[in-house]
mmCIF file of N, CA and C in Angstrom:
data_model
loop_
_atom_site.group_PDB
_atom_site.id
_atom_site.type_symbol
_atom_site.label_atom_id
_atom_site.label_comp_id
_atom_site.label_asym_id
_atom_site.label_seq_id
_atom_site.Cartn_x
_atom_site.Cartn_y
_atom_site.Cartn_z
ATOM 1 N N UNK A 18 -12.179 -11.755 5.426
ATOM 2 C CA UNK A 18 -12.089 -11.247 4.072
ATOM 3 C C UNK A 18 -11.386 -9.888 4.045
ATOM 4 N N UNK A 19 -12.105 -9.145 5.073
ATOM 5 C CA UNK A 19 -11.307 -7.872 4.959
ATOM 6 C C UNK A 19 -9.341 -7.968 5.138
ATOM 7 N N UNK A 20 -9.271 -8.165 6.287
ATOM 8 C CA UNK A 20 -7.780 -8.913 6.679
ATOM 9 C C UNK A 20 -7.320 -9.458 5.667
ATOM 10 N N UNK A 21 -7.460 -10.389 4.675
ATOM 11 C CA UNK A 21 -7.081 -10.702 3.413
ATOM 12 C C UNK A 21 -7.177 -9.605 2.228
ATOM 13 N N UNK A 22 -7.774 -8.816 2.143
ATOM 14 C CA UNK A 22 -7.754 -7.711 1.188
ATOM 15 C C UNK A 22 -6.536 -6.104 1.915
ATOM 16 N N UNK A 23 -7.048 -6.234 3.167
ATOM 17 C CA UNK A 23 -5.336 -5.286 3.737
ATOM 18 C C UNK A 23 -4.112 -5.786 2.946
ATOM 19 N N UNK A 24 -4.286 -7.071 3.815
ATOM 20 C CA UNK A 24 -2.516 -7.851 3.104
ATOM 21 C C UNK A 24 -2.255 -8.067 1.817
ATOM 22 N N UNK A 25 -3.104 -7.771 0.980
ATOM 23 C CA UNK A 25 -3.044 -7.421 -0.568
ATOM 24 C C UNK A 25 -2.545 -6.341 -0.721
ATOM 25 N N UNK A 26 -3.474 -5.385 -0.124
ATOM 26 C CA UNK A 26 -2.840 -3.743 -0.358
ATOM 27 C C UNK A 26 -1.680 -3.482 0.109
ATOM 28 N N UNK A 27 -1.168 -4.059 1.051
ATOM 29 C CA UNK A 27 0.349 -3.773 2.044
ATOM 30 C C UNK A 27 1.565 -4.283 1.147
ATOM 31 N N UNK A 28 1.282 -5.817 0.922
ATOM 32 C CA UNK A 28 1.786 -6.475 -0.058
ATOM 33 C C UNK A 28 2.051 -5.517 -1.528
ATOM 34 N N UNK A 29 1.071 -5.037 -1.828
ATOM 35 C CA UNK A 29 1.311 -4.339 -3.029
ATOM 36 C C UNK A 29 1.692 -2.685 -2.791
ATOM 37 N N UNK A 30 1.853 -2.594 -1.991
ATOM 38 C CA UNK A 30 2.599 -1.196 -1.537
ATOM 39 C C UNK A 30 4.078 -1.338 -1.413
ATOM 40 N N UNK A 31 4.354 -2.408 -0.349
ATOM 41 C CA UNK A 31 5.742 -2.962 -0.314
ATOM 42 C C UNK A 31 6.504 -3.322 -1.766
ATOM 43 N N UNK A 32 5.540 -4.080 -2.682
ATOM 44 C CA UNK A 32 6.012 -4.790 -3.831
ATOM 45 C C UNK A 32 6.664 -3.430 -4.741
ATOM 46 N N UNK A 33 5.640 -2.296 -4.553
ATOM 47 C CA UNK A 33 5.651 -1.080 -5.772
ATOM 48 C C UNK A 33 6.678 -0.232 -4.986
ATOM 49 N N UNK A 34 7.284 -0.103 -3.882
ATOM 50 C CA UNK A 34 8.281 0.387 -3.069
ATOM 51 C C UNK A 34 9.245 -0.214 -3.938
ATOM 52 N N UNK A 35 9.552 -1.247 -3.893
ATOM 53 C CA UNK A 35 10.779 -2.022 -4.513
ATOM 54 C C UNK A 35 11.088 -1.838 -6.125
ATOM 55 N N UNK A 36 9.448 -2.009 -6.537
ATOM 56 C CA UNK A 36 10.081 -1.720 -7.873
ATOM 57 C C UNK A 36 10.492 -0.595 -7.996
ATOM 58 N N UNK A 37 9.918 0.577 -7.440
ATOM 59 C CA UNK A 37 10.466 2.175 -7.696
ATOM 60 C C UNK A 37 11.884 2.439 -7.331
ATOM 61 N N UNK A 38 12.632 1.471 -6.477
ATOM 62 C CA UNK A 38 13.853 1.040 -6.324
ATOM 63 C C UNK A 38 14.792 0.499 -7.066
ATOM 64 N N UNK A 39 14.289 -0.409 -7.781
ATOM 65 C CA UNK A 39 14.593 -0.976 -8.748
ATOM 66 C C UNK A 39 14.932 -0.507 -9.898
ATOM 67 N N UNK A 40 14.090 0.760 -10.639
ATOM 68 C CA UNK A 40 14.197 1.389 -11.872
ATOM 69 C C UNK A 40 14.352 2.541 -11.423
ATOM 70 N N UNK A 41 14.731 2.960 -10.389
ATOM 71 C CA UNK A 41 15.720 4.030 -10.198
ATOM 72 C C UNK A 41 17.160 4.161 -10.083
ATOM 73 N N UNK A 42 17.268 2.272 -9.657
ATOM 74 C CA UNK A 42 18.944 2.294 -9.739
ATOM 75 C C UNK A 42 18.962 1.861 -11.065
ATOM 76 N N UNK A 43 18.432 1.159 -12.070
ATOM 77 C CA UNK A 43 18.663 0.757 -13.290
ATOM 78 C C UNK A 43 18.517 2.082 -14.115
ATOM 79 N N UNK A 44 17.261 2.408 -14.612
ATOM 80 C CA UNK A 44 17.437 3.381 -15.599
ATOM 81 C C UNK A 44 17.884 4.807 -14.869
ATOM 82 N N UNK A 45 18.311 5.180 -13.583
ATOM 83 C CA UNK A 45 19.589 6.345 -13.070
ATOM 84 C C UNK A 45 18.501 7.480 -13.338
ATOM 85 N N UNK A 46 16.989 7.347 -12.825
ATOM 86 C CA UNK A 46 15.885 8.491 -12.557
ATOM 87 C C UNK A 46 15.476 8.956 -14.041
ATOM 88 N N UNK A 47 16.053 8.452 -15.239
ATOM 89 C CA UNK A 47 15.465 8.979 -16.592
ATOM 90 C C UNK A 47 14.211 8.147 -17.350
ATOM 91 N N UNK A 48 13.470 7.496 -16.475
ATOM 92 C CA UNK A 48 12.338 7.152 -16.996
ATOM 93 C C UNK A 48 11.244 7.111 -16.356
ATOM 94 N N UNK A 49 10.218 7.438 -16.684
ATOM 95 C CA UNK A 49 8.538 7.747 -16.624
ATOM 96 C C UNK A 49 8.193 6.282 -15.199
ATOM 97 N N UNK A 50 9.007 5.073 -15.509
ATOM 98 C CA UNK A 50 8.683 3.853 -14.422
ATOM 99 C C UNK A 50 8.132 4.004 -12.811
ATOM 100 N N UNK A 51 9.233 5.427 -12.488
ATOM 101 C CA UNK A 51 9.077 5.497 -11.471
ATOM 102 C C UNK A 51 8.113 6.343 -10.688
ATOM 103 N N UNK A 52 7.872 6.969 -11.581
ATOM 104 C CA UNK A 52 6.318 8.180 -11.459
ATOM 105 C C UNK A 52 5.037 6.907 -11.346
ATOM 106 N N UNK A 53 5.328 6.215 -12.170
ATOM 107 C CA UNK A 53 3.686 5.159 -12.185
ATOM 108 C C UNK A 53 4.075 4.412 -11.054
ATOM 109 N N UNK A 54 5.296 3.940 -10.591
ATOM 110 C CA UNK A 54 5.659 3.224 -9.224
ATOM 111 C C UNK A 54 4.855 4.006 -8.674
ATOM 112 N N UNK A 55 5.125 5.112 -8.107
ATOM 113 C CA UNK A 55 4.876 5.935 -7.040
ATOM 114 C C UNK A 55 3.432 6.075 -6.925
ATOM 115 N N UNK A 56 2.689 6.244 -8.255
ATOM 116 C CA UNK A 56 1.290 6.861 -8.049
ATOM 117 C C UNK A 56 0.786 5.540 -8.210
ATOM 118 N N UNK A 57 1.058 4.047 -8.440
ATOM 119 C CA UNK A 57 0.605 2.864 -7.360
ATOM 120 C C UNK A 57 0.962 2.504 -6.071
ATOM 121 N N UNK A 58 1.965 3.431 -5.570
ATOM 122 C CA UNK A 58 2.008 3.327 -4.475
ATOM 123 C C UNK A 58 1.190 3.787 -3.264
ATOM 124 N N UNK A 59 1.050 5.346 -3.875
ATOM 125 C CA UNK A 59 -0.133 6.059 -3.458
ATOM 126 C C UNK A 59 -1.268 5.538 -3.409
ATOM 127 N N UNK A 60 -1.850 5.243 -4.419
ATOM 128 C CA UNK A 60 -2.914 4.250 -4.436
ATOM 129 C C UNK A 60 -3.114 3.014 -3.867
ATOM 130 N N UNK A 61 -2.437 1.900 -3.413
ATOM 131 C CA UNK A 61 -2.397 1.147 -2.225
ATOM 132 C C UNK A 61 -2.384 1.764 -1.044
ATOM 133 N N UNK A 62 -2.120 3.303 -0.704
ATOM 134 C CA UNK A 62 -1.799 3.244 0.941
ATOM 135 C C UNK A 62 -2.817 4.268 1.083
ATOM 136 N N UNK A 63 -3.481 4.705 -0.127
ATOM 137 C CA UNK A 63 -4.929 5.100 -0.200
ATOM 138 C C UNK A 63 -6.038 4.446 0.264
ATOM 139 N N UNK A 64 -6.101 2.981 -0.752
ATOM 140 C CA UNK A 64 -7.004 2.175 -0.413
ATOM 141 C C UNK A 64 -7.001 1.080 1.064
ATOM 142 N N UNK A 65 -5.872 1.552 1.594
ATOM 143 C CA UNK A 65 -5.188 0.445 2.228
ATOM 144 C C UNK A 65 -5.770 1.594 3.644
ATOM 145 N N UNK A 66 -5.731 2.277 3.653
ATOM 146 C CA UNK A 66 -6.456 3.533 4.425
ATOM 147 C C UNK A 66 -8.210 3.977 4.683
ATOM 148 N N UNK A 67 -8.527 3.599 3.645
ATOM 149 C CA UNK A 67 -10.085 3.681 3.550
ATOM 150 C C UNK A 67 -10.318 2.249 3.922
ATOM 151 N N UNK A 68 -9.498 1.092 3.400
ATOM 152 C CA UNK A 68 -10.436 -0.014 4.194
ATOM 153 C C UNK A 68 -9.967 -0.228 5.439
ATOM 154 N N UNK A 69 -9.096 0.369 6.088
ATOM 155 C CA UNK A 69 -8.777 0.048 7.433
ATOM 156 C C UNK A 69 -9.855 1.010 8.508
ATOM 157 N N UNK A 70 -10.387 2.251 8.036
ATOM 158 C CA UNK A 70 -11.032 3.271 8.704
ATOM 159 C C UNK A 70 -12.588 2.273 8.039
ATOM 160 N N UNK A 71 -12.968 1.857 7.206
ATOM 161 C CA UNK A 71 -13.985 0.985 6.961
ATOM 162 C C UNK A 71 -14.436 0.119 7.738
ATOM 163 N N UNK A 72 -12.977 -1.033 7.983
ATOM 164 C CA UNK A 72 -12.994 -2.082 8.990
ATOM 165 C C UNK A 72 -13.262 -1.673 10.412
ATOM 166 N N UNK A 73 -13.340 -0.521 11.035
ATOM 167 C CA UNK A 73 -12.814 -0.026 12.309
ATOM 168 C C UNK A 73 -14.610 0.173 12.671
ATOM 169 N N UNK A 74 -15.018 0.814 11.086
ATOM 170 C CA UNK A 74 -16.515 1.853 11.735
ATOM 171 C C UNK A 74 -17.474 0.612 11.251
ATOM 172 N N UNK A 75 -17.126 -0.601 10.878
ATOM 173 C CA UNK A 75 -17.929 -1.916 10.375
ATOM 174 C C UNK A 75 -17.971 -2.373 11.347
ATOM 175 N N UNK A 76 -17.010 -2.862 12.549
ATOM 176 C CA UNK A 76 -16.997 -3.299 13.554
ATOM 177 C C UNK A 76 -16.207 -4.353 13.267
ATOM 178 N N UNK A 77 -15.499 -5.020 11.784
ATOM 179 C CA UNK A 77 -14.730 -5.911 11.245
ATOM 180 C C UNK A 77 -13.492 -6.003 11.841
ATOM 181 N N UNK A 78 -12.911 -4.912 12.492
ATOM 182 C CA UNK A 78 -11.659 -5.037 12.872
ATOM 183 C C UNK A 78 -11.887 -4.674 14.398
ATOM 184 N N UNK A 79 -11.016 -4.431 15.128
ATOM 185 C CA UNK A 79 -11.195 -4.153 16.186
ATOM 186 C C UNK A 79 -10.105 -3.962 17.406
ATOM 187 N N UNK A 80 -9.535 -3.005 17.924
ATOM 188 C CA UNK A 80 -7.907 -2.592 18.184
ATOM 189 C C UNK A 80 -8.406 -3.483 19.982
ATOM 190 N N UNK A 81 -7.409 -3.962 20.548
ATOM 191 C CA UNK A 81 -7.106 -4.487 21.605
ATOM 192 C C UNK A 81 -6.041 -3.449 22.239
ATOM 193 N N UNK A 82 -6.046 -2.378 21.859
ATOM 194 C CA UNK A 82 -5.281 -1.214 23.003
ATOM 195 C C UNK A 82 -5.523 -1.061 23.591
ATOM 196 N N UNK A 83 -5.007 -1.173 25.051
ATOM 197 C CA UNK A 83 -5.687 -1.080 26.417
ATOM 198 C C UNK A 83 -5.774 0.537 26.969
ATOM 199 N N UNK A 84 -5.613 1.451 26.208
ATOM 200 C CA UNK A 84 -5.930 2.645 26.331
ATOM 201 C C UNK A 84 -7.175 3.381 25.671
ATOM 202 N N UNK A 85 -7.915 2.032 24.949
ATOM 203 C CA UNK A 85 -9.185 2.422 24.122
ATOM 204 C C UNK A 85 -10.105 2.034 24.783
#
């Protein structure tokens, strides 16, 4: 479940990357679009951050680095 809720947030980080791309080459930086891009972007790599440090101290995830 968790692993399925990351790839939501990543997914929607990537997705809001593009659009802020998108309406920066269209409307040429004169509209408000790309400020709300950005501060959903923030907000996915926010949440996308707290559930990964969540998953880690849950025991849900678990790194296979052979230096850990």
């Amino acid at each position: 479940m968790i692993k399925f809720l990351l790839l939501l947030l990543f997914i929607g980080a990537v997705v809001s990357l593009f659009g802020g791309l998108f309406f920066l080459v269209r409307d040429r930086g004169s509209s408000r679009r790309i400020v709300y891009s950005l501060y959903l972007r923030v907000l996915f790599c926010v949440l996308l951050l707290i559930l990964l440090v969540y998953g880690f101290f849950s025991g849900q995830l678990v790194s296979h680095a052979p230096w850990l």
